[in-house]
Every structure is written in C-alpha cells, then in structure tokens.
Tab-separated table of C-alpha atoms and ligand atoms in Angstrom:
chain	number	residue	atom	x	y	z
N	198	UNK	CA	93.868	-73.869	8.598
N	199	UNK	CA	95.013	-74.198	5.001
N	200	UNK	CA	92.203	-73.463	2.520
N	201	UNK	CA	92.252	-74.241	-1.209
N	202	UNK	CA	89.944	-72.067	-3.316
N	203	UNK	CA	88.791	-73.037	-6.780
N	204	UNK	CA	85.774	-72.567	-9.049
N	205	UNK	CA	84.392	-73.294	-12.506
N	206	UNK	CA	83.962	-69.685	-13.659
N	207	UNK	CA	87.701	-69.176	-14.068
N	208	UNK	CA	90.556	-67.495	-12.215
N	209	UNK	CA	89.299	-63.974	-13.078
N	210	UNK	CA	85.659	-64.522	-12.027
N	211	UNK	CA	84.142	-61.982	-9.604
N	212	UNK	CA	82.709	-64.815	-7.478
N	213	UNK	CA	86.209	-66.151	-6.770
N	214	UNK	CA	87.132	-62.757	-5.288
N	215	UNK	CA	84.002	-62.917	-3.127
N	216	UNK	CA	85.015	-66.408	-1.945
N	217	UNK	CA	88.513	-65.171	-1.139
N	218	UNK	CA	87.067	-62.362	1.015
N	219	UNK	CA	84.898	-64.884	2.870
N	220	UNK	CA	87.782	-67.364	3.327
N	221	UNK	CA	90.151	-64.677	4.670
N	222	UNK	CA	87.742	-64.265	7.582
N	223	UNK	CA	88.747	-67.785	8.657
N	224	UNK	CA	92.421	-68.084	7.658
N	225	UNK	CA	95.446	-66.338	6.165
N	226	UNK	CA	96.693	-69.584	4.624
N	227	UNK	CA	94.731	-69.292	1.383
N	228	UNK	CA	95.718	-70.914	-1.918
N	229	UNK	CA	93.938	-70.354	-5.222
N	230	UNK	CA	94.174	-72.950	-8.018
N	231	UNK	CA	91.406	-72.351	-10.563
N	232	UNK	CA	90.708	-73.013	-14.251
N	233	UNK	CA	92.237	-70.445	-16.604
N	234	UNK	CA	88.949	-70.159	-18.520
N	235	UNK	CA	85.285	-70.579	-17.620
N	236	UNK	CA	84.307	-74.253	-17.241
N	237	UNK	CA	80.650	-73.985	-16.189
N	238	UNK	CA	78.826	-77.216	-17.026
N	239	UNK	CA	82.081	-79.193	-17.133
N	240	UNK	CA	80.836	-81.498	-14.383
N	241	UNK	CA	83.472	-83.861	-13.033
N	242	UNK	CA	85.371	-84.141	-16.305
N	243	UNK	CA	89.100	-84.816	-16.232
N	244	UNK	CA	91.386	-83.775	-19.099
N	245	UNK	CA	93.078	-86.867	-20.536
N	246	UNK	CA	93.444	-86.159	-24.269
N	247	UNK	CA	95.756	-83.120	-24.111
N	248	UNK	CA	98.318	-81.730	-21.708
N	249	UNK	CA	97.383	-79.391	-18.882
N	250	UNK	CA	99.387	-76.186	-18.360
N	251	UNK	CA	99.986	-74.503	-15.018
N	252	UNK	CA	100.422	-70.722	-14.783
N	253	UNK	CA	101.604	-68.993	-11.600
N	254	UNK	CA	100.054	-65.559	-10.917
N	255	UNK	CA	101.639	-64.989	-7.518
N	256	UNK	CA	103.037	-67.031	-4.628
N	257	UNK	CA	99.733	-68.759	-3.816
N	258	UNK	CA	97.655	-68.117	-6.932
N	259	UNK	CA	97.683	-70.427	-9.963
N	260	UNK	CA	95.554	-71.140	-13.023
N	261	UNK	CA	95.242	-74.440	-14.868
N	262	UNK	CA	94.347	-74.840	-18.553
N	263	UNK	CA	91.655	-77.410	-17.829
N	264	UNK	CA	88.555	-78.300	-15.860
N	265	UNK	CA	87.752	-77.681	-12.194
N	266	UNK	CA	88.691	-81.297	-11.465
N	267	UNK	CA	92.041	-80.729	-13.214
N	268	UNK	CA	92.588	-77.650	-11.048
N	269	UNK	CA	91.986	-79.531	-7.792
N	270	UNK	CA	94.186	-82.436	-8.933
N	271	UNK	CA	96.984	-80.022	-9.821
N	272	UNK	CA	96.589	-78.269	-6.483
N	273	UNK	CA	96.859	-81.538	-4.563
N	274	UNK	CA	99.524	-83.260	-6.676
N	275	UNK	CA	101.734	-80.341	-7.667
N	276	UNK	CA	101.029	-76.897	-6.248
N	277	UNK	CA	100.355	-77.086	-2.511
N	278	UNK	CA	103.240	-78.143	-0.259
N	279	UNK	CA	100.800	-80.092	1.943
N	280	UNK	CA	97.157	-81.082	1.591
N	281	UNK	CA	94.677	-78.349	2.483
N	282	UNK	CA	92.290	-78.743	5.407
N	283	UNK	CA	89.398	-77.405	3.357
N	284	UNK	CA	88.482	-77.086	-0.324
N	285	UNK	CA	86.047	-74.271	-1.150
N	286	UNK	CA	84.637	-74.034	-4.676
N	287	UNK	CA	82.833	-70.925	-5.958
N	288	UNK	CA	81.240	-68.621	-5.420
N	289	UNK	CA	79.586	-69.796	-8.618
N	290	UNK	CA	77.815	-67.325	-10.850
N	291	UNK	CA	74.401	-69.009	-10.772
N	292	UNK	CA	72.474	-71.729	-9.006
N	293	UNK	CA	73.660	-75.254	-8.320
N	294	UNK	CA	70.382	-76.617	-7.006
N	295	UNK	CA	68.632	-79.937	-7.512
N	296	UNK	CA	70.002	-81.851	-10.483
N	297	UNK	CA	72.359	-78.975	-11.357
N	298	UNK	CA	74.909	-80.688	-9.128
N	299	UNK	CA	75.661	-83.417	-11.684
N	300	UNK	CA	76.427	-80.853	-14.422
N	301	UNK	CA	78.209	-78.416	-12.172
N	302	UNK	CA	81.954	-77.855	-12.360
N	303	UNK	CA	81.677	-75.951	-9.075
N	304	UNK	CA	80.227	-78.946	-7.230
N	305	UNK	CA	82.576	-81.359	-9.042
N	306	UNK	CA	85.618	-79.465	-7.754
N	307	UNK	CA	84.289	-80.006	-4.233
N	308	UNK	CA	83.664	-83.666	-5.091
N	309	UNK	CA	87.313	-83.976	-6.053
N	310	UNK	CA	88.289	-82.579	-2.667
N	311	UNK	CA	85.935	-85.041	-0.959
N	312	UNK	CA	87.465	-87.945	-2.903
N	313	UNK	CA	90.850	-86.882	-1.562
N	314	UNK	CA	89.462	-87.045	1.973
N	315	UNK	CA	89.377	-83.265	2.421
N	316	UNK	CA	86.494	-81.240	3.867
N	317	UNK	CA	84.898	-79.768	0.731
N	318	UNK	CA	82.162	-77.193	0.230
N	319	UNK	CA	80.656	-75.759	-2.977
N	320	UNK	CA	79.116	-72.283	-2.884
N	321	UNK	CA	76.840	-70.718	-5.507
N	322	UNK	CA	75.000	-67.426	-5.892
N	323	UNK	CA	71.577	-67.732	-7.529
N	324	UNK	CA	70.500	-64.880	-9.840
N	325	UNK	CA	67.241	-64.227	-11.648
N	326	UNK	CA	67.944	-61.747	-14.453
N	327	UNK	CA	69.638	-63.236	-17.521
N	328	UNK	CA	72.158	-61.261	-19.544
N	329	UNK	CA	74.013	-59.565	-16.690
N	330	UNK	CA	77.426	-61.086	-17.453
N	331	UNK	CA	79.861	-60.228	-14.683
N	332	UNK	CA	77.324	-57.825	-13.149
N	333	UNK	CA	75.462	-60.658	-11.376
N	334	UNK	CA	75.104	-59.466	-7.765
N	335	UNK	CA	76.814	-61.501	-5.008
N	336	UNK	CA	75.134	-59.587	-2.153
N	337	UNK	CA	73.731	-62.616	-0.356
N	338	UNK	CA	77.001	-64.577	-0.665
N	339	UNK	CA	78.982	-61.619	0.723
N	340	UNK	CA	76.573	-61.050	3.601
N	341	UNK	CA	75.926	-64.684	4.522
N	342	UNK	CA	79.058	-66.550	3.405
N	343	UNK	CA	80.784	-66.547	6.800
N	344	UNK	CA	77.563	-67.487	8.623
N	345	UNK	CA	77.040	-70.410	6.240
N	346	UNK	CA	80.651	-71.612	6.402
N	347	UNK	CA	81.324	-71.269	10.133
N	348	UNK	CA	79.388	-74.373	11.289
N	349	UNK	CA	80.565	-76.355	8.230
N	350	UNK	CA	84.201	-75.873	9.217
N	351	UNK	CA	83.422	-77.530	12.588
N	352	UNK	CA	80.897	-80.213	11.629
N	353	UNK	CA	82.012	-83.816	11.047
N	354	UNK	CA	82.051	-84.777	7.338
N	355	UNK	CA	81.576	-88.451	6.476
N	356	UNK	CA	84.073	-89.933	3.988
N	357	UNK	CA	83.141	-89.199	0.344
N	358	UNK	CA	80.649	-86.525	1.327
N	359	UNK	CA	80.570	-82.799	0.664
N	360	UNK	CA	78.262	-79.860	1.271
N	361	UNK	CA	76.532	-77.722	-1.342
N	362	UNK	CA	75.589	-74.130	-0.357
N	363	UNK	CA	73.410	-71.793	-2.432
N	364	UNK	CA	72.687	-68.125	-1.731
N	365	UNK	CA	69.307	-66.702	-2.792
N	366	UNK	CA	69.012	-63.826	-5.313
N	367	UNK	CA	68.314	-61.233	-2.651
N	368	UNK	CA	70.004	-58.323	-0.925
N	369	UNK	CA	71.773	-59.604	2.199
N	370	UNK	CA	69.271	-57.828	4.490
N	371	UNK	CA	66.363	-59.560	2.754
N	372	UNK	CA	67.726	-63.093	3.285
N	373	UNK	CA	65.576	-64.868	5.904
N	374	UNK	CA	68.196	-67.265	7.287
N	375	UNK	CA	69.939	-70.568	6.571
N	376	UNK	CA	68.123	-73.867	6.044
N	377	UNK	CA	69.473	-77.384	5.629
N	378	UNK	CA	67.513	-79.051	2.810
N	379	UNK	CA	67.719	-82.124	0.643
N	380	UNK	CA	68.604	-82.034	-3.077
N	381	UNK	CA	65.623	-81.321	-5.314
N	382	UNK	CA	64.989	-82.241	-8.918
N	383	UNK	CA	64.822	-80.200	-12.113
N	384	UNK	CA	63.353	-81.106	-15.471
N	385	UNK	CA	66.312	-80.431	-17.739
N	386	UNK	CA	64.622	-82.016	-20.766
N	387	UNK	CA	62.297	-79.011	-21.005
N	388	UNK	CA	64.918	-76.265	-20.739
N	389	UNK	CA	65.439	-73.600	-23.381
N	390	UNK	CA	67.221	-74.298	-26.663
N	391	UNK	CA	68.375	-71.200	-28.525
N	392	UNK	CA	68.723	-71.704	-32.276
N	393	UNK	CA	70.490	-69.466	-34.777
N	394	UNK	CA	72.700	-69.300	-37.839
N	395	UNK	CA	76.389	-68.447	-37.471
N	396	UNK	CA	78.182	-65.818	-39.638
N	397	UNK	CA	79.283	-68.587	-42.040
N	398	UNK	CA	75.760	-69.835	-42.591
N	399	UNK	CA	75.743	-72.907	-40.380
N	400	UNK	CA	72.976	-73.639	-37.894
N	401	UNK	CA	73.944	-73.621	-34.242
N	402	UNK	CA	72.203	-74.522	-30.992
N	403	UNK	CA	72.858	-73.168	-27.514
N	404	UNK	CA	71.497	-74.753	-24.314
N	405	UNK	CA	69.741	-72.172	-22.136
N	406	UNK	CA	69.301	-72.584	-18.403
N	407	UNK	CA	66.162	-70.446	-18.063
N	408	UNK	CA	62.757	-72.065	-18.216
N	409	UNK	CA	63.835	-75.275	-16.483
N	410	UNK	CA	60.861	-76.387	-14.407
N	411	UNK	CA	60.847	-77.967	-11.001
N	412	UNK	CA	58.100	-79.380	-8.882
N	413	UNK	CA	57.583	-77.183	-5.845
N	414	UNK	CA	56.245	-78.080	-2.431
N	415	UNK	CA	58.701	-80.836	-1.634
N	416	UNK	CA	60.903	-79.010	0.858
N	417	UNK	CA	64.043	-79.403	-1.237
N	418	UNK	CA	66.817	-76.886	-1.854
N	419	UNK	CA	64.803	-75.516	-4.814
N	420	UNK	CA	61.828	-74.523	-2.675
N	421	UNK	CA	63.845	-73.364	0.306
N	422	UNK	CA	65.818	-70.912	-1.821
N	423	UNK	CA	62.571	-69.600	-3.346
N	424	UNK	CA	61.448	-68.891	0.214
N	425	UNK	CA	64.478	-66.612	0.645
N	426	UNK	CA	66.860	-68.805	2.641
N	427	UNK	CA	70.484	-69.796	2.113
N	428	UNK	CA	70.415	-73.548	1.426
N	429	UNK	CA	72.882	-76.064	2.867
N	430	UNK	CA	72.669	-79.547	1.305
N	431	UNK	CA	74.919	-82.466	2.305
N	432	UNK	CA	75.778	-84.632	-0.742
N	433	UNK	CA	77.431	-88.030	-1.070
N	434	UNK	CA	79.533	-89.470	-3.883
N	435	UNK	CA	78.179	-92.983	-3.426
N	436	UNK	CA	75.292	-92.858	-5.935
N	437	UNK	CA	74.161	-96.426	-5.188
N	438	UNK	CA	70.371	-96.671	-5.070
N	439	UNK	CA	70.099	-98.677	-1.868
N	440	UNK	CA	66.479	-99.703	-2.329
N	441	UNK	CA	67.192	-101.261	-5.749
N	442	UNK	CA	70.090	-103.480	-4.600
N	443	UNK	CA	68.020	-106.359	-3.266
N	444	UNK	CA	65.355	-106.080	-5.983
N	445	UNK	CA	67.921	-106.325	-8.807
N	446	UNK	CA	69.911	-109.056	-7.061
N	447	UNK	CA	66.720	-111.105	-6.939
N	448	UNK	CA	66.306	-110.772	-10.711
N	449	UNK	CA	69.776	-112.287	-11.317
N	450	UNK	CA	69.417	-115.080	-8.729
N	451	UNK	CA	69.542	-118.518	-10.271
S	524	MN	MN1	79.982	-71.580	-13.218
C-alpha cells in the first residue's frame, strides 16, 4: 500500500512526524509531499499567479512552495511514480471540526486526493491552551491514530468523498473511544479579532480562533469531541443542497 502524506502546517511540523509514525504501522511505502511553509487556513486554494518550486529532502520526501492543494497536485502529477492508494493529511495542529473544514488546508489536501479518486483522510489534533507553538501535545493522535485509521483503510469510500478525523485534547489513556459523527457548525462571525499597531505605526488585525461559539447538544463532531471521543466524520465534495433543488427550480419555471 502506497501512502502519500501531506499537511498544512508545513514539512517541518511535529504533527507530520506523528502522522508518519502512524502510517509506518500500515506500510513501508510512504511518500511525503508537503508545503514548505505553514498554510493553515489556506483552504482549497491553488497557486496560479506565481510558479511553484519543488525541493527534494530525501528519496521520498519533498516540499512544495505553495498550498496543501499544490502539494497534492505536485505529488500526483510529478513526484510519485504511480498514484498512491491513500492520501493522509495531518496530523494538524488544532481542530478541524464543524465549519473549520471549509477553511482548513488539512481537509482540503484530503479533498484533492478524493477528487483524484484516491482514498483520502484528514487527521487533526485538538488542543485547548493557546500560545503553545510547537509544544501542542499529540498524545491522543499518537495513541489512537492506528485504531482510527485501521477501519478506514478497509471501508468503501464513495467517489468524491473523504473522511475527517479529530483527536480530543486528552492524554491517550483518557480518550473514551471513537465515534462516527456528522459535521457540526461554528459561529465564525463571533470569533476573536486581535488589534494592534505594527512597529511602523500602522494598524493591523489578526483573526483569532479562540472564542468561536458552537451550539451544543446536536450530536455533531463538536459535541462528541467535547465528550472525550475521537471523531470520524465522512464528508462529500458535492455541496449541492438537495432539498433546495426542486424549490428553486419551481421559482424559475415559466
Ligand atoms: Mn494547520
């Protein structure tokens, strides 16, 4: 089984090392093609206005001067001799729950794999304490990564679908199990906005991710992770709102 690893935190991110340890439990045929720099929040963006550079670190380890989507495209079009059987993206430093998935470079890299018809899984480690930098603990991902991935490497994946896995901010022994849950919803409009003045006297603004509310009690990934479980959420790239199709068609009918 050939596995492609990527992420949005960059080729040097601690979570990518954690993912490599997890993946090596399943295969020796591991390839890493990841962004050269952190791309968190890049979503599914594709670099079109400047060239992309490829840097080889060793025989099966490459970085790309672009987004997570660029990295997966380069892996599939240039780097790997044959398509991988699986694309794993992560382990992200921080949650990709609820509406995070549309902003997430981690999830977008898995989306790119899914678009190419490859089994694709995004993995993220939730943390609570801000300001830890690279010291964010990956205990739950380390302890539960193989248990979360095992069934997903066997399960059928529908075309243009992927799976999003999040690990709770707990020691591995404290994690209660694995739950399959639907995508929840955040209220990004009410998140933190940090304001300051730069050294040259100009105002700046910085989007914070703490303080983003969600409505609990709906049995989504957001609540399940709060209850101490690893969450497994199947996602689809077809964003069509089925229920609105007929209603809107009626409004355009002559
Ligand atoms: Mn990230």
